[in-house]
Tab-separated table of C-alpha atoms in Angstrom:
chain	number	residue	atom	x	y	z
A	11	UNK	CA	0.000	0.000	0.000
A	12	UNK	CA	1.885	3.173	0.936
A	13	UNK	CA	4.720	1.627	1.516
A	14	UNK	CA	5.611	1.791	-2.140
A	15	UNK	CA	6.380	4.538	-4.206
A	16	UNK	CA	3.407	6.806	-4.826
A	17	UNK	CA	3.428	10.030	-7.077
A	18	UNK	CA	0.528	12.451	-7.243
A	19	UNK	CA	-1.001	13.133	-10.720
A	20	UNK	CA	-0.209	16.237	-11.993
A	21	UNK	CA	-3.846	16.941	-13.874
A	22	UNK	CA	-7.397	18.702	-13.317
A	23	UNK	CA	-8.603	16.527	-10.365
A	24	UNK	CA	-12.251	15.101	-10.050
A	25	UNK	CA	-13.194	15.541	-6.258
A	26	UNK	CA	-15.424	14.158	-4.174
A	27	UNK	CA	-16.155	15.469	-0.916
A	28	UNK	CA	-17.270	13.358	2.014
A	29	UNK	CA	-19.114	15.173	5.025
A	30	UNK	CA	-21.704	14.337	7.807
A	31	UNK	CA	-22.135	17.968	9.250
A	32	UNK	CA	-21.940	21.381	7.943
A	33	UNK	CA	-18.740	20.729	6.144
A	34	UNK	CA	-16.525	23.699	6.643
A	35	UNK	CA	-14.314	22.342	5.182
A	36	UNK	CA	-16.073	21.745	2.105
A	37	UNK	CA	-16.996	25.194	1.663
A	38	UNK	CA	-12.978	26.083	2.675
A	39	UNK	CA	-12.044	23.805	-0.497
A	40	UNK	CA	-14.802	24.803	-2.937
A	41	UNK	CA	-13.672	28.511	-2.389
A	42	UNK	CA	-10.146	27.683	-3.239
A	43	UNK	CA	-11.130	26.103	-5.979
A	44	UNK	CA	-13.738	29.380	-7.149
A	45	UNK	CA	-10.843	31.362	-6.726
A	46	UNK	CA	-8.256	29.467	-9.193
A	47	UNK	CA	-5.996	28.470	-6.412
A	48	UNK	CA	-6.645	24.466	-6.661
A	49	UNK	CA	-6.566	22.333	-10.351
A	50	UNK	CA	-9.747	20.412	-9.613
A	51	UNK	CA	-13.343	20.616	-9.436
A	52	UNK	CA	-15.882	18.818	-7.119
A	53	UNK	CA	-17.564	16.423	-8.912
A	54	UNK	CA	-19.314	14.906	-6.026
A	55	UNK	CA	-20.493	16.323	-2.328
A	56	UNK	CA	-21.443	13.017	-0.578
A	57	UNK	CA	-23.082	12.673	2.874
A	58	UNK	CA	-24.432	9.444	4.634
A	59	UNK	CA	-27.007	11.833	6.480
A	60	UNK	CA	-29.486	13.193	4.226
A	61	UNK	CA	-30.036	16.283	6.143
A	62	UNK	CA	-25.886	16.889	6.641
A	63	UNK	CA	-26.077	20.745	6.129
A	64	UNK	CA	-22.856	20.864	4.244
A	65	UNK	CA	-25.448	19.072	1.413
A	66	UNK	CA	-27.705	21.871	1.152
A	67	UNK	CA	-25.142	24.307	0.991
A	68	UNK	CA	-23.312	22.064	-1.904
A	69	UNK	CA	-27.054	21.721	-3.521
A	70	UNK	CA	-27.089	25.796	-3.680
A	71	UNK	CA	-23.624	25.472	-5.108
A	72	UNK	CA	-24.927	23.842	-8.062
A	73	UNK	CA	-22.546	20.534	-7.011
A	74	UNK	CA	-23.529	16.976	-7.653
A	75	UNK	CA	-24.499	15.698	-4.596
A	76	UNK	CA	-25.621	12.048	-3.155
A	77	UNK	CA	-27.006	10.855	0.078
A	78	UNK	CA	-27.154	7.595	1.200
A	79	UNK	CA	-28.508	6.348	4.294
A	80	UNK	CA	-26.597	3.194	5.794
A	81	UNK	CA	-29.725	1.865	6.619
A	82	UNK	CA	-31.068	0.991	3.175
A	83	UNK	CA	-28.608	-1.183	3.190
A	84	UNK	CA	-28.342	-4.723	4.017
A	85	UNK	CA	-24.819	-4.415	4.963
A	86	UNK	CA	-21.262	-2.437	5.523
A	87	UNK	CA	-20.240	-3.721	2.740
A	88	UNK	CA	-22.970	-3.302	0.359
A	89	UNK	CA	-23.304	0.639	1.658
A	90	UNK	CA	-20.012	0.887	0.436
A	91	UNK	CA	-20.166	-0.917	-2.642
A	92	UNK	CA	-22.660	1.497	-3.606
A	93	UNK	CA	-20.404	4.343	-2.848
A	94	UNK	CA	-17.667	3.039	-5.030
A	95	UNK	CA	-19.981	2.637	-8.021
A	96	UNK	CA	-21.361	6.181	-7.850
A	97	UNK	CA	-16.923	7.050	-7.399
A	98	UNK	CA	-16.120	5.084	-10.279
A	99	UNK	CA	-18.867	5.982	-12.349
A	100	UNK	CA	-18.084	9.894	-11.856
A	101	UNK	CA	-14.037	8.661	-12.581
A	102	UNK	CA	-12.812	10.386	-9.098
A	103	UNK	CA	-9.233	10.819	-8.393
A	104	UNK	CA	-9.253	12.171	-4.943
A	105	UNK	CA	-11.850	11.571	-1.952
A	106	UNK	CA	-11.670	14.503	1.006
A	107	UNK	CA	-13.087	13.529	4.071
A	108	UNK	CA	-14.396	16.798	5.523
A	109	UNK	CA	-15.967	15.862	8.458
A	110	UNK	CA	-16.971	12.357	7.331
A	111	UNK	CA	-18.177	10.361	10.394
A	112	UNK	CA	-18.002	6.938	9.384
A	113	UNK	CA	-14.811	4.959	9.409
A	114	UNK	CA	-13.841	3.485	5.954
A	115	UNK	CA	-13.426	-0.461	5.549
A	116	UNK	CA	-9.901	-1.503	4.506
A	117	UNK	CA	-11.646	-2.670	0.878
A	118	UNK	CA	-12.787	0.556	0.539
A	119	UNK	CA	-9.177	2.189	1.347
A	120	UNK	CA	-7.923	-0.323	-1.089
A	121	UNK	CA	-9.974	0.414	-3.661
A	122	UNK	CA	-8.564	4.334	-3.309
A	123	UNK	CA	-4.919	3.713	-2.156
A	124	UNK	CA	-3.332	7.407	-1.927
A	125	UNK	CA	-6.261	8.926	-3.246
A	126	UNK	CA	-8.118	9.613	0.401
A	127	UNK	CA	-7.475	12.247	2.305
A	128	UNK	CA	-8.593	13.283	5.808
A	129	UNK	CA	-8.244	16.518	7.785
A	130	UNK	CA	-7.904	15.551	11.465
A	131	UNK	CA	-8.048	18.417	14.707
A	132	UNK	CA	-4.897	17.749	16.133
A	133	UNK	CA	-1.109	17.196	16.072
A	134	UNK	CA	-1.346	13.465	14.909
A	135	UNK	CA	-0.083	11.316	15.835
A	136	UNK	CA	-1.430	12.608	19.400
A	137	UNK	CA	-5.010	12.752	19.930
A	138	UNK	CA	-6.487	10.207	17.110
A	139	UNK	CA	-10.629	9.472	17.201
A	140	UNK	CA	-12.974	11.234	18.082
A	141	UNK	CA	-13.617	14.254	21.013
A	142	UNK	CA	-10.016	15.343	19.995
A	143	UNK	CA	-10.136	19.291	21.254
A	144	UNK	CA	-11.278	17.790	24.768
A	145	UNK	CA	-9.019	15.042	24.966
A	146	UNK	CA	-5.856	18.477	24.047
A	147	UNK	CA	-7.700	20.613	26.481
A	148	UNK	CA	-7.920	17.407	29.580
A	149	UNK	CA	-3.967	16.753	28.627
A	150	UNK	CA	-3.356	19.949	29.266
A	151	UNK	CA	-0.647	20.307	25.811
A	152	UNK	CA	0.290	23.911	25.425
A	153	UNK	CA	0.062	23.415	21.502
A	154	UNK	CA	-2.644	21.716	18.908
A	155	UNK	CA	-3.060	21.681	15.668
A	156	UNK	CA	-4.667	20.390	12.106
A	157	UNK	CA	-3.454	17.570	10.399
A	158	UNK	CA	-4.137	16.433	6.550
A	159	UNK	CA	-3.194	13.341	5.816
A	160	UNK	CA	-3.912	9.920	3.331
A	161	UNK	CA	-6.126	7.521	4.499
A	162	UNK	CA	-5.367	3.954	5.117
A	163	UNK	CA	-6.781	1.169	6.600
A	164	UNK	CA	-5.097	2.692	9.689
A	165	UNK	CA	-7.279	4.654	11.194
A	166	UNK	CA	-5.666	8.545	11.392
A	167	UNK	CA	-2.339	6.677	11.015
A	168	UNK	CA	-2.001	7.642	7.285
A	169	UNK	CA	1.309	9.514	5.696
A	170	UNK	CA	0.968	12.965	6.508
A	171	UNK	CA	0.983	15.068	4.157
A	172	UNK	CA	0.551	18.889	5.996
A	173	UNK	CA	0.317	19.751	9.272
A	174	UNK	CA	-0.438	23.316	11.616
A	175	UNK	CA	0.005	24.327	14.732
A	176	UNK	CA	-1.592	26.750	17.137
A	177	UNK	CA	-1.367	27.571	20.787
A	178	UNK	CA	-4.019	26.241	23.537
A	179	UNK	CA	-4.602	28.628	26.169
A	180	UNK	CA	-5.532	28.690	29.738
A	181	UNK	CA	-9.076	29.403	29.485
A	182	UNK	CA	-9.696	27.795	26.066
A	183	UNK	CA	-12.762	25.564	25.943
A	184	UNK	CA	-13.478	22.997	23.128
A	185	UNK	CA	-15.650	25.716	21.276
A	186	UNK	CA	-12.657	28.124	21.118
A	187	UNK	CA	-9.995	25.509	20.572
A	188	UNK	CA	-12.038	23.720	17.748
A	189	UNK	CA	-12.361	27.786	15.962
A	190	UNK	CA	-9.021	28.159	16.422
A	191	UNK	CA	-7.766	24.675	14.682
A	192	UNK	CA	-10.895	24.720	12.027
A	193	UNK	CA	-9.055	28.123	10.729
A	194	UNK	CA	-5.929	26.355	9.899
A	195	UNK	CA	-7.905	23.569	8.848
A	196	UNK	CA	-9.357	25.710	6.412
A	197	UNK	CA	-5.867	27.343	5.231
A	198	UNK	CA	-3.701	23.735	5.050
A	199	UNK	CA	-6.554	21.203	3.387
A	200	UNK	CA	-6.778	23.488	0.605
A	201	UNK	CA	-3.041	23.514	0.320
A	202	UNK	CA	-2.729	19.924	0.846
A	203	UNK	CA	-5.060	19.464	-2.146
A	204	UNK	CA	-3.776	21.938	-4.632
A	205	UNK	CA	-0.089	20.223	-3.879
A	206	UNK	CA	-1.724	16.807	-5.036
A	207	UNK	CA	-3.043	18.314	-8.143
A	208	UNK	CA	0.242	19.566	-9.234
A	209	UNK	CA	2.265	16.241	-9.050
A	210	UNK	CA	3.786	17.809	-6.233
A	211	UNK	CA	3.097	14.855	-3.644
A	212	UNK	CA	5.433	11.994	-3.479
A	213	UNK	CA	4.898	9.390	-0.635
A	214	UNK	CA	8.345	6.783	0.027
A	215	UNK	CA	8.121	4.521	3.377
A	216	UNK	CA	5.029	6.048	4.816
A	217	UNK	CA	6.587	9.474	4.260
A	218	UNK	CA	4.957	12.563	2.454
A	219	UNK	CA	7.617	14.576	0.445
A	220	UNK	CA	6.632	17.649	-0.979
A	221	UNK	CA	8.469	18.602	-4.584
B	14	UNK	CA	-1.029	12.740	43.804
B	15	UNK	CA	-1.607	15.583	41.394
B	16	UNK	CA	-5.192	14.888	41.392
B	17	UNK	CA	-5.078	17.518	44.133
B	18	UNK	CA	-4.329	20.654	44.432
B	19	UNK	CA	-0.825	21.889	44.338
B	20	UNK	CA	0.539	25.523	43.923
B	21	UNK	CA	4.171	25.770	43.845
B	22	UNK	CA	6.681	27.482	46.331
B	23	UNK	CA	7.352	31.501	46.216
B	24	UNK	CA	11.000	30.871	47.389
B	25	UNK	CA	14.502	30.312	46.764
B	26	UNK	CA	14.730	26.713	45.715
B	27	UNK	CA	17.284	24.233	46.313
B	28	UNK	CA	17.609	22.033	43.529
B	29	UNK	CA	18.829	18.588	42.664
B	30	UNK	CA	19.722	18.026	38.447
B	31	UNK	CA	19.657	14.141	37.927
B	32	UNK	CA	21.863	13.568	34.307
B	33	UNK	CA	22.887	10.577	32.516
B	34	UNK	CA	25.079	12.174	30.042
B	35	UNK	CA	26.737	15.422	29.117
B	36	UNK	CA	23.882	17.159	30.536
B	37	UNK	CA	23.332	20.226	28.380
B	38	UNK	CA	19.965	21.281	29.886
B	39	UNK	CA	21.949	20.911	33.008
B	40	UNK	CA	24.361	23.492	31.577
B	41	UNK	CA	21.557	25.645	30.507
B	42	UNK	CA	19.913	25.750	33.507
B	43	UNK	CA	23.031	26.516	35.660
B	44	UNK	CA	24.075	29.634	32.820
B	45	UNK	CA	20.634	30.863	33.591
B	46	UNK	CA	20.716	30.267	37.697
B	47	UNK	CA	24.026	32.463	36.943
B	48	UNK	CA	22.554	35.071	34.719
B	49	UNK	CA	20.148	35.320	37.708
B	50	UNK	CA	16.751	34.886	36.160
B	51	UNK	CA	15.713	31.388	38.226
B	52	UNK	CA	15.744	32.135	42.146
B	53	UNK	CA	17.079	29.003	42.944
B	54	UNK	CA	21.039	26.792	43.319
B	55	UNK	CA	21.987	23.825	42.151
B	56	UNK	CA	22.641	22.040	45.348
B	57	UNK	CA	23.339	18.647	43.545
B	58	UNK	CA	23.956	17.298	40.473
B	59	UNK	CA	23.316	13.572	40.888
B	60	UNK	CA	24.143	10.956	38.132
B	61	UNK	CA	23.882	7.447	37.678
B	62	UNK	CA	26.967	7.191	35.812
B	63	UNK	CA	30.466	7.717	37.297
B	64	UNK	CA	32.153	8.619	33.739
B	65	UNK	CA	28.724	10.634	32.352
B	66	UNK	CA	30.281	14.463	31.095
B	67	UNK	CA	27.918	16.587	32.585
B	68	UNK	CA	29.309	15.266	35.844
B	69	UNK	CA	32.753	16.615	34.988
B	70	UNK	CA	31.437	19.619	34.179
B	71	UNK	CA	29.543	19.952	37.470
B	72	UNK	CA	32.799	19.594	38.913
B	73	UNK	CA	34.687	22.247	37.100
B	74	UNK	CA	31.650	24.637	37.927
B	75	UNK	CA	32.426	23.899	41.914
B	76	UNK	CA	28.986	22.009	42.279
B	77	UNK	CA	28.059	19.425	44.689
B	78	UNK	CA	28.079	16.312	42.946
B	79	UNK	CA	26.937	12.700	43.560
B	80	UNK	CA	27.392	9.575	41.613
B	81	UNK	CA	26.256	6.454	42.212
B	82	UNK	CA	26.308	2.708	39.867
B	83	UNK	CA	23.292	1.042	40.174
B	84	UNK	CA	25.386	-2.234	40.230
B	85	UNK	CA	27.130	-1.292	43.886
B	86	UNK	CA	23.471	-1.927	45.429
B	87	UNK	CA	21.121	-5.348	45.774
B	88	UNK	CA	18.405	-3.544	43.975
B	89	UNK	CA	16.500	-0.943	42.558
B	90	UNK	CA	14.903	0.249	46.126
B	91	UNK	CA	18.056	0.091	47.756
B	92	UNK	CA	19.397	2.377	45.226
B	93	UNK	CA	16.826	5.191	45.209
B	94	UNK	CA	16.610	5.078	49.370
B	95	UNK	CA	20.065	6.039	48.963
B	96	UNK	CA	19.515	8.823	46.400
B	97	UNK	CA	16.439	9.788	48.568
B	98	UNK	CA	18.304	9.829	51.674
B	99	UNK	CA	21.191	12.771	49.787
B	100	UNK	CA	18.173	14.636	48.611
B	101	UNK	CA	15.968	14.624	52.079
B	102	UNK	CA	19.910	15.480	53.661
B	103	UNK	CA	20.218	18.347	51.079
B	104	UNK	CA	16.547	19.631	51.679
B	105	UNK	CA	16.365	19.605	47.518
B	106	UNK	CA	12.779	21.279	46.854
B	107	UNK	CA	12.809	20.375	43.069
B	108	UNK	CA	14.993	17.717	41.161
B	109	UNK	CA	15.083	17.830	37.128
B	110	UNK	CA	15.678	15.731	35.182
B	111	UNK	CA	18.288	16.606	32.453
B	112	UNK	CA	18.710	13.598	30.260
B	113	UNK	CA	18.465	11.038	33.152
B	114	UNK	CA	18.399	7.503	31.679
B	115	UNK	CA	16.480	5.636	34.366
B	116	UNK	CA	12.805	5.320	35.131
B	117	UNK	CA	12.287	6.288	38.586
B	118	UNK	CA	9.853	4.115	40.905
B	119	UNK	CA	6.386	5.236	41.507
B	120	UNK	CA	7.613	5.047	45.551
B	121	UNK	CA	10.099	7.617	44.891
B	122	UNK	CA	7.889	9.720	42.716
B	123	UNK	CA	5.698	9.341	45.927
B	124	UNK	CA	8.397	10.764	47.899
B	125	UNK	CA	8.717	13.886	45.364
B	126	UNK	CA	5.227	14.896	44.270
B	127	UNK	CA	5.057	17.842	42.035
B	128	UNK	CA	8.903	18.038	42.529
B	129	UNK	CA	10.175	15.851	39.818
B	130	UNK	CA	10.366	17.961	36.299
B	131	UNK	CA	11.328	16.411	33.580
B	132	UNK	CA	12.462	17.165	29.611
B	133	UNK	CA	11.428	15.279	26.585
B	134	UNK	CA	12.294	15.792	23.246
B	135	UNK	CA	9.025	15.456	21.693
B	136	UNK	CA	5.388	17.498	21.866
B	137	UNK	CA	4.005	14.643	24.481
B	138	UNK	CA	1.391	13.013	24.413
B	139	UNK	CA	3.342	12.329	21.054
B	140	UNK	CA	6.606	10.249	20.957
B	141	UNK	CA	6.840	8.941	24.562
B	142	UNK	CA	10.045	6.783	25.728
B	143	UNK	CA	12.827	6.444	23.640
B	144	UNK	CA	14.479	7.217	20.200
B	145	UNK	CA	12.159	10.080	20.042
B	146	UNK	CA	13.246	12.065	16.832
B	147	UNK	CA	13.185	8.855	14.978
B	148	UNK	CA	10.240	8.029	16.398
B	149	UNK	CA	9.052	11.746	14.730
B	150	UNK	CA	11.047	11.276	11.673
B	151	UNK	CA	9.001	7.848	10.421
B	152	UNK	CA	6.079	9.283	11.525
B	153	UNK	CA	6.491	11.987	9.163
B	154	UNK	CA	4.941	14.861	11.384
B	155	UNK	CA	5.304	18.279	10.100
B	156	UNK	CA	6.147	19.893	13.667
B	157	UNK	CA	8.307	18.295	16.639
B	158	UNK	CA	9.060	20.101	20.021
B	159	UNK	CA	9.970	19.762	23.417
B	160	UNK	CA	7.883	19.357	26.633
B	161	UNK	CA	8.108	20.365	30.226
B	162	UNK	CA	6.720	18.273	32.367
B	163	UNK	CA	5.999	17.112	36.168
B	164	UNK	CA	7.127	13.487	36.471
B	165	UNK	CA	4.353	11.123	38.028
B	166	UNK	CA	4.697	7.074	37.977
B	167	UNK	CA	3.492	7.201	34.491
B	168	UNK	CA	6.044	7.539	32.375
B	169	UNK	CA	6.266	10.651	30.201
B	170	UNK	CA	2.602	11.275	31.365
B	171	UNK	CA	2.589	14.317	33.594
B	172	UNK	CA	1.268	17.565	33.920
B	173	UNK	CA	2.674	19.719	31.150
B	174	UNK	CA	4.367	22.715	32.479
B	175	UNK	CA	5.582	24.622	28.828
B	176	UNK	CA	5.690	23.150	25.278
B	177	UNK	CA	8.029	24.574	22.508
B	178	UNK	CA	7.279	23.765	18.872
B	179	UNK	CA	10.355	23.430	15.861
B	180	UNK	CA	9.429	22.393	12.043
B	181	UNK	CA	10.565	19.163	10.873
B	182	UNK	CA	12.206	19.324	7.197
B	183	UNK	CA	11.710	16.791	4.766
B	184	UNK	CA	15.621	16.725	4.850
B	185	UNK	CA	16.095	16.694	8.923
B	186	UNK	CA	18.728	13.452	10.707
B	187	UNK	CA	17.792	12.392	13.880
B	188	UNK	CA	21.294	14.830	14.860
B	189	UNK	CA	19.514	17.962	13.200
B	190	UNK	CA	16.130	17.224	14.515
B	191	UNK	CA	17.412	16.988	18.116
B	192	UNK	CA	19.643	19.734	17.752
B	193	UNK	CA	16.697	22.392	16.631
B	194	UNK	CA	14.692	20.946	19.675
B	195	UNK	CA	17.720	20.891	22.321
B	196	UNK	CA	17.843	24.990	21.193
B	197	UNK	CA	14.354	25.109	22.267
B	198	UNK	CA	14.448	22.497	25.598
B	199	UNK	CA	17.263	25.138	26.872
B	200	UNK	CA	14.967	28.060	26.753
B	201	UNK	CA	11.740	26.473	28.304
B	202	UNK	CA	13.402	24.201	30.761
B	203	UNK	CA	15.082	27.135	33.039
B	204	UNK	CA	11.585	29.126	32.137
B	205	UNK	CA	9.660	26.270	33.812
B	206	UNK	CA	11.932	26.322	36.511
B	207	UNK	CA	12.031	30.070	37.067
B	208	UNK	CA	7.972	29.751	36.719
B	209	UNK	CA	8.091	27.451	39.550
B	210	UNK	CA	10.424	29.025	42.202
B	211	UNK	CA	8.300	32.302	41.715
B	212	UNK	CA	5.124	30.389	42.448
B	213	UNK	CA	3.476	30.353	39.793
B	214	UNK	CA	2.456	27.084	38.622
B	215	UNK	CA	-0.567	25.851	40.051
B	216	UNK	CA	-1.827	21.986	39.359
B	217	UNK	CA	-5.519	21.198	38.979
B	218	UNK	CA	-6.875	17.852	37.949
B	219	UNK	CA	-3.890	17.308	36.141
B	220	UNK	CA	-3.669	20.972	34.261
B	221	UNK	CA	-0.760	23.000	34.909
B	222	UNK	CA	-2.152	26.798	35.082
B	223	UNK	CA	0.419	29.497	35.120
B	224	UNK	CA	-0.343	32.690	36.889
């Protein structure tokens, strides 16, 4: 998997977005693209919550978007299966999670090996799963951060491919953390994406080099 | 333990430096007892190892120095009841550990709680134990640092006093990586220590709050 020798295309990518909520992020990416900063265009918004907001605001966009409720489906698998149709069918290069809440099987990694990416709120590899901004903020760390990085079977173990870092102060609380990391979120996936669309991305022993 | 509450002494502070090698946090935080921004002495600089540099260069600053080998005693208790026995004669209010190579036992943590600080090359939670910048380097993170912490009987687990953060480059050795952190660990290790000896670190549930 990524432990061999993985180049990013250099070419206009086909995106698809992943999201559960209001998908910030999303919106953070679609922008870039808008404003000519990112060789791509979103050819799918996809949510497994038909109400995700992020969906609505993608539908207003004029974006293709897709909902599909895991329980339609007999199974895991089959959910996903369906996924990976609608993926192949629209001939996607790159998947962003953007605040995707279901974990991805390892067939479903496989069938998109370095082409999944995931934004996570923190300095991986500290703080991986879920509740992350509480779990800085009960530590006690003096410093947080964003991380973008490939997706693997691993879950947020992937080759990272950008990462920022603020300060957590004394009387931060998750709401004020989380605004503080979701702005450098906002800044690095962006980055992170545009860098994969130039050829720019080059991943050797788990290891993200930039060219 | 540090559960409680726990605000730390307004004094001038008699300190014991435990090293393991040439001790150049011990260096940094004796230049900086000199300079006169910590309000405290060095009343000991204890080490493991008869031969380790830092030792040597306790001497040739006229410090009090201690060495003992592990091997001369039966076991691991007798060993630290003798190290506890110089500190309690010394009256040491704060030992720190500068590149110490032992784990001490969660009875002589006991005996020093919230008077053990320790150094670690890494932004903990991230990269406890050993081999740290490699540790960093196959992880591929984007930022390393350093972290100040209290030492409890979990290793590499305590309250953080002060985090520093350096960028990792794509072409960083372990030797560059730890040099750009050491650069940092020598600025927030006497900081942490001058924090302390002007009472300002307070301990709640675990969260070191700096006044």
């Amino acid at each position: 998997m990524s432990q061999e020798y993985f180049k990013s295309p250099k070419k206009k990518g086909k995106l698809a977005v992943f999201l559960s909520g209001r998908g910030s992020n999303f919106i953070a990416i679609h922008d870039a693209i808008l404003e000519g900063k990112i060789n791509a265009e979103i050819a799918l918004v996809f949510s497994d919550k038909t109400d995700a907001p992020g969906l609505k605001i993608a539908q207003q966009r004029k974006l293709d978007t897709l909902s599909l409720n895991p329980k339609d489906f007999n199974s895991k698998q089959e959910y996903e299966q369906e996924i990976i149709k609608e993926l192949k069918n629209r001939k996607i290069d790159l998947i962003c999670l953007a605040g995707y809440m279901r974990i991805l099987s390892p067939h479903f990694c496989r069938q998109f090996t370095n082409a999944i990416l995931n934004i996570h709120p923190a300095l991986l590899p500290a703080f991986p799963g879920l509740n992350v901004q509480r779990k800085a903020l009960e530590w006690g760390v003096r410093y947080s951060g964003a991380t973008v990085h490939f997706v693997t079977p691993d879950v947020d173990m992937g080759p990272i491919v950008l990462q920022a870092v603020v300060p957590v102060k004394q009387d931060d609380t998750e709401e004020t953390l989380s605004q503080r990391i979701l702005k450098e979120e906002h800044k690095i996936y962006p980055e992170a994406i545009k860098l994969y669309f130039e050829g720019r991305l080059e991943i050797r022993n788990r290891l993200v080099y930039i060219k």
